[in-house]
Amino acid sequence: CRQGDPGGSVFFVSLEDDLVVRHAADAVPPSPRMNADGLVTDEQVDYAVEHAQRVAEGVNHEIHRNTWRYSVVIEQQRKALAERRERLLTTDVAALMLLDKVPEKAGEMDEDLLARVARSIALYHLDRLWAEHLAELSEVREGVHLRALGRLDPLDEFHRAAVPAFNELVPEIEARTIATFTETDFDEDWEPDEAKLTRPSATWTYLVHDNPFGSELDRLIASVGRRLTGASR
């Protein structure tokens, strides 16, 4: 124990580490110099390890950048739907919609009961459809990298699927709300669970690799690394 005395740190890396094997295998000499204790003292190996670290940092940066790029459109959609959800909670917009679309049945109900019923049904279908939308985007995200094989931009292809799908949400929420309302009998003691209106919850994680063979940046880094390695030999 140093108990506050000055000290230092020593880091060891094996040439069999995944970092080196994955990102700098071509840069490691076949028979590196080492001392009697087995410690490698080859400058070319030092370069290979540093090179592997730089490549790994570049790849991780690209992954984080892609994660952000794909999450932007989803966050915009989440905010838009959250605003609509807030209106459903704080206003009678759902009841007014039913009065407009189903005037016969809605007009026969007590105003307070209609507001409670309409709000519960609309919130149920909003939450359900949002979960279904996220599931659909998750499937699109997992397969969109295949379109990179056709030289298409995976992000553009993701947006082409995500935006139209979201535009269909509000009309579908209204359609399902109307269908549930017309198919259900209500009285003053009605509760949401009578119609099995249990709202879902879901958390979705998105893969971030655009191409199973690496992004354009990955391939550029690998190409430059090979050239630098060849020049140093």
Coordinates of N, CA and C in Angstrom, one line a residue:
C1 N 0.8 -1.2 0.0 CA 0.0 0.0 0.0 C 0.9 1.2 0.0
R2 N 0.6 2.2 -0.9 CA 1.5 3.4 -1.1 C 1.2 4.4 0.0
Q3 N 0.0 4.4 0.5 CA -0.4 5.4 1.6 C -0.1 6.8 1.2
G4 N -0.4 7.2 -0.1 CA -0.2 8.5 -0.5 C 1.2 8.8 -1.1
D5 N 2.1 7.8 -1.1 CA 3.4 8.0 -1.7 C 3.2 8.0 -3.2
P6 N 4.2 8.7 -3.9 CA 4.1 8.8 -5.4 C 4.2 7.4 -6.0
G7 N 3.5 7.1 -7.0 CA 3.5 5.8 -7.7 C 3.3 5.9 -9.2
G8 N 3.1 4.8 -9.8 CA 2.9 4.8 -11.2 C 2.1 3.6 -11.7
S9 N 1.8 3.6 -12.9 CA 1.0 2.5 -13.5 C 1.7 1.9 -14.7
V10 N 1.6 0.6 -14.9 CA 2.2 0.0 -16.0 C 1.1 -0.9 -16.7
F11 N 0.9 -0.7 -18.0 CA -0.1 -1.4 -18.7 C 0.5 -2.4 -19.6
F12 N 0.0 -3.6 -19.6 CA 0.5 -4.7 -20.5 C -0.6 -5.1 -21.5
V13 N -0.2 -5.4 -22.7 CA -1.1 -5.8 -23.7 C -0.5 -7.1 -24.4
S14 N -1.3 -8.0 -24.7 CA -0.9 -9.2 -25.4 C -1.2 -9.0 -26.9
L15 N -0.3 -9.6 -27.7 CA -0.5 -9.5 -29.1 C -1.7 -10.4 -29.6
E16 N -2.2 -11.2 -28.6 CA -3.4 -12.0 -28.9 C -4.6 -11.4 -28.4
D17 N -4.5 -10.1 -27.9 CA -5.7 -9.4 -27.4 C -6.6 -9.1 -28.6
D18 N -7.9 -9.1 -28.4 CA -8.9 -8.9 -29.5 C -8.6 -7.5 -30.2
L19 N -8.3 -6.5 -29.4 CA -8.0 -5.2 -29.9 C -6.9 -5.3 -31.0
V20 N -5.8 -6.0 -30.7 CA -4.7 -6.0 -31.7 C -5.1 -7.0 -32.9
V21 N -5.7 -8.1 -32.6 CA -6.0 -9.1 -33.6 C -7.0 -8.5 -34.6
R22 N -8.0 -7.7 -34.1 CA -9.1 -7.2 -34.9 C -8.6 -6.0 -35.8
H23 N -7.8 -5.1 -35.2 CA -7.5 -3.9 -35.8 C -6.1 -3.7 -36.3
A24 N -5.2 -4.6 -36.0 CA -3.8 -4.4 -36.4 C -3.0 -5.7 -36.6
A25 N -3.7 -6.7 -37.0 CA -3.1 -8.0 -37.2 C -2.0 -7.9 -38.3
D26 N -2.3 -7.2 -39.3 CA -1.3 -7.1 -40.4 C -0.1 -6.3 -40.1
A27 N -0.2 -5.4 -39.0 CA 0.9 -4.6 -38.6 C 1.9 -5.2 -37.7
V28 N 1.5 -6.4 -37.1 CA 2.4 -7.0 -36.1 C 3.4 -7.9 -36.9
P29 N 4.7 -7.8 -36.6 CA 5.7 -8.6 -37.3 C 5.6 -10.0 -36.9
P30 N 5.9 -11.0 -37.8 CA 5.8 -12.4 -37.4 C 6.6 -12.9 -36.3
S31 N 7.8 -12.3 -36.1 CA 8.8 -12.7 -35.1 C 9.3 -11.4 -34.4
P32 N 8.5 -10.8 -33.5 CA 8.9 -9.6 -32.8 C 10.0 -9.8 -31.8
R33 N 10.8 -8.8 -31.7 CA 12.0 -8.8 -30.7 C 11.4 -8.8 -29.3
M34 N 12.0 -9.6 -28.4 CA 11.6 -9.6 -27.0 C 12.8 -10.0 -26.2
N35 N 12.8 -9.6 -24.9 CA 13.9 -9.8 -24.0 C 13.7 -11.2 -23.3
A36 N 14.6 -11.5 -22.4 CA 14.7 -12.9 -21.8 C 13.4 -13.1 -21.0
D37 N 12.8 -12.1 -20.5 CA 11.5 -12.3 -19.7 C 10.3 -12.4 -20.6
G38 N 10.4 -12.4 -21.9 CA 9.3 -12.5 -22.8 C 8.6 -11.2 -23.1
L39 N 9.2 -10.1 -22.6 CA 8.6 -8.7 -22.8 C 9.0 -8.3 -24.2
V40 N 8.0 -8.0 -25.1 CA 8.3 -7.5 -26.4 C 8.8 -6.1 -26.4
T41 N 9.9 -5.9 -27.1 CA 10.6 -4.6 -27.2 C 10.7 -4.1 -28.6
D42 N 9.8 -4.6 -29.5 CA 9.9 -4.2 -30.9 C 9.1 -2.9 -31.1
E43 N 9.8 -1.9 -31.7 CA 9.1 -0.7 -32.0 C 8.0 -0.8 -33.0
Q44 N 8.1 -1.8 -33.9 CA 7.0 -2.0 -34.8 C 5.8 -2.6 -34.1
V45 N 6.0 -3.3 -33.0 CA 4.8 -3.8 -32.2 C 4.2 -2.6 -31.5
D46 N 5.1 -1.8 -31.0 CA 4.5 -0.6 -30.3 C 3.6 0.2 -31.2
Y47 N 4.1 0.4 -32.5 CA 3.3 1.1 -33.4 C 2.0 0.4 -33.7
A48 N 2.1 -1.0 -33.8 CA 0.9 -1.7 -34.1 C -0.2 -1.6 -33.0
V49 N 0.2 -1.6 -31.8 CA -0.7 -1.5 -30.7 C -1.3 -0.1 -30.7
E50 N -0.5 0.9 -30.9 CA -1.0 2.3 -30.9 C -2.0 2.5 -32.1
H51 N -1.6 1.9 -33.2 CA -2.5 1.9 -34.4 C -3.8 1.2 -34.1
A52 N -3.8 0.1 -33.5 CA -5.0 -0.6 -33.2 C -5.9 0.2 -32.3
Q53 N -5.3 0.9 -31.3 CA -6.1 1.7 -30.4 C -6.8 2.9 -31.2
R54 N -6.0 3.5 -32.1 CA -6.6 4.6 -32.9 C -7.7 4.1 -33.8
V55 N -7.5 2.9 -34.4 CA -8.6 2.4 -35.2 C -9.8 2.1 -34.4
A56 N -9.7 1.5 -33.2 CA -10.8 1.1 -32.4 C -11.5 2.4 -31.9
E57 N -10.8 3.4 -31.6 CA -11.5 4.7 -31.2 C -12.3 5.3 -32.4
G58 N -11.7 5.2 -33.6 CA -12.4 5.7 -34.7 C -13.7 4.9 -35.0
V59 N -13.6 3.6 -34.9 CA -14.8 2.8 -35.1 C -15.9 3.1 -34.1
N60 N -15.4 3.2 -32.8 CA -16.4 3.4 -31.7 C -17.1 4.8 -31.9
H61 N -16.3 5.8 -32.4 CA -16.8 7.1 -32.7 C -17.9 7.0 -33.7
E62 N -17.6 6.2 -34.8 CA -18.6 6.1 -35.9 C -19.9 5.4 -35.4
I63 N -19.7 4.4 -34.5 CA -20.9 3.7 -34.0 C -21.7 4.7 -33.1
H64 N -21.1 5.5 -32.3 CA -21.9 6.4 -31.5 C -22.5 7.5 -32.4
R65 N -21.8 7.9 -33.4 CA -22.4 8.9 -34.3 C -23.6 8.3 -35.0
N66 N -23.5 7.1 -35.4 CA -24.7 6.4 -36.1 C -25.9 6.3 -35.1
T67 N -25.5 5.9 -33.9 CA -26.6 5.8 -32.9 C -27.4 7.1 -32.8
W68 N -26.7 8.2 -32.7 CA -27.3 9.5 -32.6 C -28.1 9.8 -33.8
R69 N -27.5 9.6 -35.0 CA -28.2 9.9 -36.3 C -29.6 9.1 -36.4
Y70 N -29.6 7.9 -36.0 CA -30.8 7.1 -36.1 C -31.8 7.5 -35.0
S71 N -31.3 7.9 -33.9 CA -32.2 8.3 -32.8 C -32.9 9.6 -32.9
V72 N -32.3 10.5 -33.8 CA -32.9 11.8 -34.0 C -34.4 11.7 -34.4
V73 N -34.6 11.0 -35.5 CA -36.0 10.9 -36.0 C -36.9 10.3 -35.0
I74 N -36.5 9.3 -34.3 CA -37.3 8.6 -33.3 C -37.6 9.6 -32.2
E75 N -36.7 10.4 -31.8 CA -36.9 11.4 -30.7 C -37.9 12.4 -31.2
Q76 N -37.8 12.9 -32.4 CA -38.8 13.8 -32.9 C -40.2 13.2 -32.9
Q77 N -40.3 12.0 -33.3 CA -41.6 11.3 -33.3 C -42.1 11.1 -31.9
R78 N -41.3 10.8 -31.0 CA -41.7 10.6 -29.6 C -42.2 11.9 -29.0
K79 N -41.6 13.0 -29.3 CA -42.0 14.3 -28.8 C -43.4 14.7 -29.4
A80 N -43.6 14.4 -30.7 CA -44.9 14.7 -31.3 C -46.0 13.9 -30.7
L81 N -45.7 12.6 -30.5 CA -46.7 11.8 -29.9 C -47.0 12.1 -28.4
A82 N -45.9 12.5 -27.7 CA -46.1 13.0 -26.3 C -47.0 14.2 -26.2
E83 N -46.9 15.1 -27.2 CA -47.7 16.3 -27.2 C -49.2 15.9 -27.4
R84 N -49.4 15.0 -28.3 CA -50.8 14.5 -28.6 C -51.3 13.8 -27.3
R85 N -50.5 13.0 -26.7 CA -50.9 12.3 -25.5 C -51.3 13.3 -24.4
E86 N -50.5 14.4 -24.3 CA -50.8 15.4 -23.3 C -52.2 16.0 -23.5
R87 N -52.5 16.3 -24.8 CA -53.8 16.8 -25.2 C -54.9 15.9 -24.8
L88 N -54.7 14.6 -25.0 CA -55.7 13.6 -24.7 C -56.0 13.6 -23.2
L89 N -54.9 13.8 -22.4 CA -55.0 13.8 -21.0 C -55.7 15.0 -20.4
T90 N -55.5 16.1 -21.0 CA -55.9 17.4 -20.4 C -57.1 18.1 -21.1
T91 N -57.5 17.6 -22.2 CA -58.6 18.2 -23.0 C -59.7 17.1 -23.3
D92 N -60.7 17.5 -24.0 CA -61.8 16.6 -24.4 C -61.7 16.3 -25.9
V93 N -60.4 16.4 -26.4 CA -60.3 16.2 -27.9 C -60.8 14.8 -28.3
A94 N -60.6 13.8 -27.5 CA -61.0 12.4 -27.9 C -62.5 12.4 -27.9
A95 N -63.2 13.0 -26.9 CA -64.7 13.0 -26.9 C -65.2 13.8 -28.1
L96 N -64.6 14.9 -28.4 CA -65.1 15.7 -29.6 C -64.9 14.9 -30.9
M97 N -63.8 14.1 -31.0 CA -63.6 13.3 -32.2 C -64.7 12.2 -32.3
L98 N -65.1 11.6 -31.2 CA -66.2 10.6 -31.2 C -67.5 11.2 -31.5
L99 N -67.8 12.4 -31.0 CA -69.0 13.1 -31.3 C -69.1 13.4 -32.8
D100 N -68.0 13.7 -33.4 CA -68.0 14.0 -34.8 C -68.1 12.8 -35.7
K101 N -67.4 11.7 -35.3 CA -67.3 10.5 -36.1 C -68.5 9.5 -35.8
V102 N -68.9 9.4 -34.5 CA -70.0 8.5 -34.1 C -71.0 9.3 -33.4
P103 N -71.7 10.2 -34.0 CA -72.6 11.1 -33.3 C -73.8 10.4 -32.6
E104 N -74.3 9.3 -33.2 CA -75.5 8.7 -32.7 C -75.2 8.1 -31.3
K105 N -74.1 7.3 -31.2 CA -73.8 6.7 -29.9 C -73.2 7.7 -28.9
A106 N -72.3 8.5 -29.4 CA -71.7 9.4 -28.5 C -72.7 10.4 -27.9
G107 N -73.6 10.9 -28.7 CA -74.6 11.9 -28.3 C -75.5 11.3 -27.3
E108 N -75.7 10.0 -27.1 CA -76.6 9.4 -26.2 C -76.0 9.3 -24.8
M109 N -74.6 9.5 -24.7 CA -73.9 9.3 -23.4 C -73.8 10.6 -22.6
D110 N -73.7 10.4 -21.3 CA -73.5 11.5 -20.4 C -72.1 12.1 -20.8
E111 N -72.0 13.5 -20.7 CA -70.8 14.2 -21.1 C -69.6 13.7 -20.3
D112 N -69.7 13.5 -19.0 CA -68.5 13.1 -18.2 C -68.1 11.7 -18.6
L113 N -69.1 10.8 -18.7 CA -68.8 9.4 -19.1 C -68.2 9.3 -20.5
L114 N -68.7 10.1 -21.4 CA -68.1 10.1 -22.7 C -66.7 10.6 -22.7
A115 N -66.4 11.6 -21.9 CA -65.0 12.1 -21.8 C -64.1 11.1 -21.2
R116 N -64.6 10.4 -20.2 CA -63.7 9.4 -19.5 C -63.5 8.2 -20.5
V117 N -64.5 7.7 -21.1 CA -64.4 6.6 -22.0 C -63.5 6.9 -23.2
A118 N -63.8 8.1 -23.8 CA -63.0 8.5 -25.0 C -61.5 8.6 -24.7
R119 N -61.2 9.2 -23.5 CA -59.8 9.4 -23.1 C -59.1 8.1 -22.9
S120 N -59.8 7.2 -22.2 CA -59.2 5.9 -21.9 C -58.9 5.1 -23.1
I121 N -59.9 5.0 -24.0 CA -59.7 4.3 -25.2 C -58.6 4.9 -26.1
A122 N -58.6 6.2 -26.3 CA -57.6 6.8 -27.1 C -56.2 6.7 -26.6
L123 N -56.1 6.8 -25.3 CA -54.8 6.6 -24.7 C -54.3 5.2 -24.8
Y124 N -55.2 4.2 -24.7 CA -54.8 2.8 -24.8 C -54.3 2.6 -26.2
H125 N -55.0 3.1 -27.3 CA -54.6 2.8 -28.6 C -53.3 3.6 -29.0
L126 N -53.2 4.8 -28.5 CA -52.0 5.6 -28.7 C -50.7 4.8 -28.2
D127 N -50.8 4.4 -26.9 CA -49.7 3.7 -26.3 C -49.4 2.3 -27.1
R128 N -50.5 1.6 -27.4 CA -50.3 0.4 -28.1 C -49.7 0.6 -29.5
L129 N -50.1 1.5 -30.2 CA -49.6 1.8 -31.6 C -48.2 2.3 -31.5
W130 N -47.8 3.1 -30.5 CA -46.4 3.5 -30.4 C -45.5 2.4 -30.1
A131 N -45.9 1.4 -29.3 CA -45.1 0.2 -29.0 C -45.0 -0.6 -30.3
E132 N -46.1 -0.7 -31.1 CA -46.0 -1.4 -32.4 C -45.1 -0.7 -33.3
H133 N -45.1 0.6 -33.3 CA -44.3 1.4 -34.2 C -42.8 1.2 -33.9
L134 N -42.5 1.2 -32.6 CA -41.1 1.0 -32.2 C -40.6 -0.4 -32.6
A135 N -41.5 -1.4 -32.5 CA -41.2 -2.7 -32.9 C -40.9 -2.8 -34.4
E136 N -41.7 -2.1 -35.1 CA -41.5 -2.1 -36.6 C -40.2 -1.4 -36.9
L137 N -39.9 -0.3 -36.3 CA -38.6 0.4 -36.6 C -37.4 -0.4 -36.1
S138 N -37.6 -1.2 -35.1 CA -36.5 -2.1 -34.7 C -36.2 -3.1 -35.7
E139 N -37.2 -3.7 -36.3 CA -37.0 -4.7 -37.4 C -36.4 -4.0 -38.6
V140 N -36.8 -2.8 -39.0 CA -36.3 -2.1 -40.1 C -34.8 -1.8 -39.8
R141 N -34.5 -1.4 -38.6 CA -33.1 -1.0 -38.3 C -32.2 -2.3 -38.4
E142 N -32.7 -3.4 -38.0 CA -31.9 -4.6 -38.0 C -31.6 -5.1 -39.4
G143 N -32.5 -4.8 -40.4 CA -32.3 -5.2 -41.8 C -31.8 -4.2 -42.7
V144 N -31.8 -2.9 -42.3 CA -31.5 -1.8 -43.2 C -30.0 -1.9 -43.7
H145 N -29.1 -2.5 -43.0 CA -27.7 -2.6 -43.4 C -27.6 -3.3 -44.7
L146 N -28.5 -4.3 -45.0 CA -28.4 -5.0 -46.2 C -28.6 -4.2 -47.5
R147 N -29.3 -3.0 -47.3 CA -29.4 -2.1 -48.5 C -28.1 -1.4 -48.8
A148 N -27.2 -1.4 -47.9 CA -25.9 -0.8 -48.2 C -25.2 -1.6 -49.2
L149 N -25.5 -2.9 -49.3 CA -24.9 -3.7 -50.4 C -25.3 -3.3 -51.8
G150 N -26.4 -2.6 -51.9 CA -26.8 -2.0 -53.1 C -26.4 -0.5 -53.3
R151 N -25.5 -0.1 -52.4 CA -24.9 1.2 -52.5 C -26.0 2.3 -52.1
L152 N -27.0 1.9 -51.3 CA -28.0 2.8 -50.8 C -27.6 3.3 -49.4
D153 N -27.9 4.5 -49.0 CA -27.6 5.0 -47.7 C -28.6 4.4 -46.7
P154 N -28.1 3.6 -45.7 CA -29.0 3.0 -44.8 C -29.8 4.0 -44.0
L155 N -29.2 5.2 -43.7 CA -30.0 6.2 -42.9 C -31.1 6.7 -43.7
D156 N -30.9 7.0 -45.0 CA -32.0 7.5 -45.8 C -33.1 6.4 -46.0
E157 N -32.7 5.2 -46.1 CA -33.6 4.1 -46.2 C -34.4 3.9 -44.9
F158 N -33.8 4.1 -43.8 CA -34.5 4.1 -42.5 C -35.5 5.2 -42.4
H159 N -35.1 6.4 -42.8 CA -36.1 7.5 -42.8 C -37.3 7.2 -43.7
R160 N -37.0 6.6 -44.9 CA -38.1 6.4 -45.8 C -39.1 5.4 -45.2
A161 N -38.7 4.6 -44.3 CA -39.6 3.7 -43.7 C -40.2 4.3 -42.4
A162 N -39.4 5.0 -41.7 CA -39.9 5.6 -40.4 C -40.9 6.7 -40.5
V163 N -40.7 7.6 -41.4 CA -41.6 8.8 -41.6 C -43.0 8.4 -42.0
P164 N -43.2 7.7 -43.1 CA -44.5 7.3 -43.5 C -45.2 6.4 -42.5
A165 N -44.5 5.6 -41.8 CA -45.1 4.7 -40.8 C -45.7 5.6 -39.6
F166 N -44.9 6.6 -39.3 CA -45.4 7.5 -38.2 C -46.6 8.3 -38.6
N167 N -46.6 8.8 -39.9 CA -47.7 9.6 -40.4 C -49.0 8.8 -40.4
E168 N -48.9 7.5 -40.4 CA -50.1 6.7 -40.3 C -50.6 6.4 -38.9
L169 N -49.8 6.8 -37.9 CA -50.2 6.5 -36.5 C -51.5 7.2 -36.1
V170 N -51.6 8.6 -36.3 CA -52.7 9.3 -35.8 C -54.0 8.8 -36.4
P171 N -54.1 8.7 -37.8 CA -55.3 8.2 -38.3 C -55.7 6.8 -37.8
E172 N -54.6 5.9 -37.6 CA -54.9 4.6 -37.0 C -55.4 4.7 -35.6
I173 N -54.8 5.6 -34.8 CA -55.3 5.7 -33.4 C -56.8 6.1 -33.4
E174 N -57.1 7.0 -34.3 CA -58.6 7.4 -34.3 C -59.4 6.3 -34.8
A175 N -59.0 5.5 -35.8 CA -59.8 4.4 -36.4 C -60.0 3.3 -35.3
R176 N -58.9 3.0 -34.6 CA -59.1 2.0 -33.5 C -59.9 2.5 -32.4
T177 N -59.8 3.8 -32.0 CA -60.6 4.3 -31.0 C -62.1 4.2 -31.3
I178 N -62.4 4.6 -32.6 CA -63.8 4.5 -33.0 C -64.3 3.1 -33.0
A179 N -63.5 2.2 -33.5 CA -63.9 0.8 -33.5 C -64.2 0.2 -32.1
T180 N -63.3 0.5 -31.2 CA -63.5 0.0 -29.8 C -64.7 0.7 -29.2
F181 N -64.9 1.9 -29.5 CA -66.1 2.7 -28.9 C -67.4 2.1 -29.4
T182 N -67.4 1.8 -30.7 CA -68.7 1.3 -31.3 C -69.0 -0.1 -30.9
E183 N -67.9 -0.9 -30.6 CA -68.1 -2.3 -30.3 C -68.3 -2.6 -28.8
T184 N -68.2 -1.6 -27.9 CA -68.3 -1.8 -26.5 C -69.5 -1.1 -25.9
D185 N -70.1 -1.8 -24.9 CA -71.3 -1.2 -24.2 C -70.7 -0.5 -23.0
F186 N -71.3 0.7 -22.7 CA -70.8 1.5 -21.5 C -71.9 1.8 -20.6
D187 N -71.6 1.9 -19.3 CA -72.5 2.4 -18.3 C -71.8 3.3 -17.4
E188 N -72.4 3.9 -16.4 CA -71.8 4.8 -15.5 C -70.7 4.2 -14.7
D189 N -70.7 2.9 -14.5 CA -69.7 2.2 -13.7 C -68.6 1.6 -14.5
W190 N -68.6 2.0 -15.8 CA -67.6 1.4 -16.7 C -66.1 1.7 -16.3
E191 N -65.2 0.8 -16.4 CA -63.8 0.9 -16.1 C -63.0 0.5 -17.2
P192 N -61.8 1.0 -17.5 CA -61.0 0.7 -18.6 C -60.7 -0.8 -18.7
D193 N -60.5 -1.5 -17.5 CA -60.1 -2.9 -17.6 C -61.2 -3.8 -18.1
E194 N -62.4 -3.3 -18.1 CA -63.5 -4.1 -18.6 C -63.4 -4.3 -20.1
A195 N -62.7 -3.4 -20.8 CA -62.4 -3.6 -22.2 C -61.0 -4.1 -22.5
K196 N -60.4 -4.5 -21.4 CA -59.0 -5.0 -21.5 C -58.1 -3.9 -22.0
L197 N -58.3 -2.7 -21.6 CA -57.5 -1.6 -22.0 C -56.3 -1.4 -21.1
T198 N -55.4 -2.4 -21.1 CA -54.2 -2.3 -20.4 C -53.1 -1.8 -21.3
R199 N -52.6 -0.6 -21.0 CA -51.6 0.0 -21.9 C -50.2 -0.7 -21.8
P200 N -49.6 -0.9 -22.9 CA -48.3 -1.6 -23.0 C -47.1 -0.7 -22.6
S201 N -46.0 -1.3 -22.3 CA -44.8 -0.5 -22.2 C -43.7 -1.3 -22.9
A202 N -42.7 -0.6 -23.5 CA -41.7 -1.4 -24.2 C -40.4 -0.5 -24.3
T203 N -39.3 -1.2 -24.2 CA -38.0 -0.5 -24.4 C -37.3 -1.2 -25.6
W204 N -36.8 -0.4 -26.5 CA -36.2 -1.0 -27.7 C -34.7 -0.5 -27.8
T205 N -33.9 -1.4 -28.2 CA -32.5 -1.1 -28.4 C -32.2 -1.3 -29.9
Y206 N -31.4 -0.3 -30.4 CA -31.2 -0.3 -31.9 C -29.8 -0.7 -32.2
L207 N -29.6 -1.6 -33.1 CA -28.2 -1.9 -33.6 C -27.7 -0.7 -34.4
V208 N -26.4 -0.5 -34.5 CA -25.9 0.7 -35.0 C -25.0 0.5 -36.2
H209 N -24.7 -0.8 -36.6 CA -23.8 -1.0 -37.7 C -24.6 -0.9 -39.0
D210 N -24.2 -0.1 -40.0 CA -24.9 0.1 -41.2 C -24.6 -1.1 -42.2
N211 N -23.4 -1.7 -42.1 CA -23.0 -2.6 -43.1 C -22.2 -3.8 -42.4
P212 N -22.5 -5.0 -42.6 CA -21.8 -6.1 -41.9 C -20.4 -6.2 -42.4
F213 N -20.0 -5.5 -43.5 CA -18.6 -5.5 -43.9 C -17.9 -4.2 -43.5
G214 N -18.6 -3.4 -42.6 CA -17.9 -2.2 -42.1 C -18.4 -1.0 -42.9
S215 N -18.4 0.2 -42.3 CA -18.8 1.4 -42.9 C -17.7 1.9 -43.9
E216 N -18.1 2.9 -44.7 CA -17.1 3.5 -45.5 C -15.9 4.0 -44.7
L217 N -16.2 4.6 -43.5 CA -15.1 5.1 -42.7 C -14.2 3.9 -42.2
D218 N -14.9 2.8 -41.8 CA -14.1 1.7 -41.3 C -13.1 1.2 -42.4
R219 N -13.7 1.1 -43.6 CA -12.8 0.6 -44.7 C -11.7 1.6 -45.0
L220 N -12.0 2.9 -44.9 CA -11.0 3.9 -45.2 C -9.9 3.8 -44.1
I221 N -10.3 3.7 -42.9 CA -9.3 3.6 -41.8 C -8.4 2.3 -42.0
A222 N -9.0 1.2 -42.4 CA -8.3 0.0 -42.6 C -7.3 0.2 -43.7
S223 N -7.8 0.8 -44.8 CA -6.9 1.0 -46.0 C -5.7 1.9 -45.6
V224 N -6.0 3.0 -44.9 CA -4.9 3.9 -44.6 C -3.9 3.2 -43.6
G225 N -4.5 2.4 -42.7 CA -3.6 1.7 -41.8 C -2.7 0.7 -42.5
R226 N -3.2 0.0 -43.5 CA -2.4 -0.9 -44.2 C -1.3 -0.2 -44.9
R227 N -1.6 1.0 -45.5 CA -0.6 1.7 -46.2 C 0.5 2.2 -45.3
L228 N 0.1 2.7 -44.1 CA 1.1 3.2 -43.1 C 2.0 2.1 -42.7
T229 N 1.3 0.9 -42.5 CA 2.1 -0.3 -42.0 C 3.1 -0.7 -43.1
G230 N 2.7 -0.7 -44.3 CA 3.7 -1.0 -45.4 C 4.8 0.0 -45.5
A231 N 4.5 1.3 -45.3 CA 5.5 2.3 -45.4 C 6.5 2.2 -44.3
S232 N 6.1 1.7 -43.1 CA 7.1 1.7 -42.0 C 8.0 0.5 -42.0
R233 N 7.7 -0.5 -42.9 CA 8.5 -1.7 -42.9 C 9.7 -1.5 -43.8

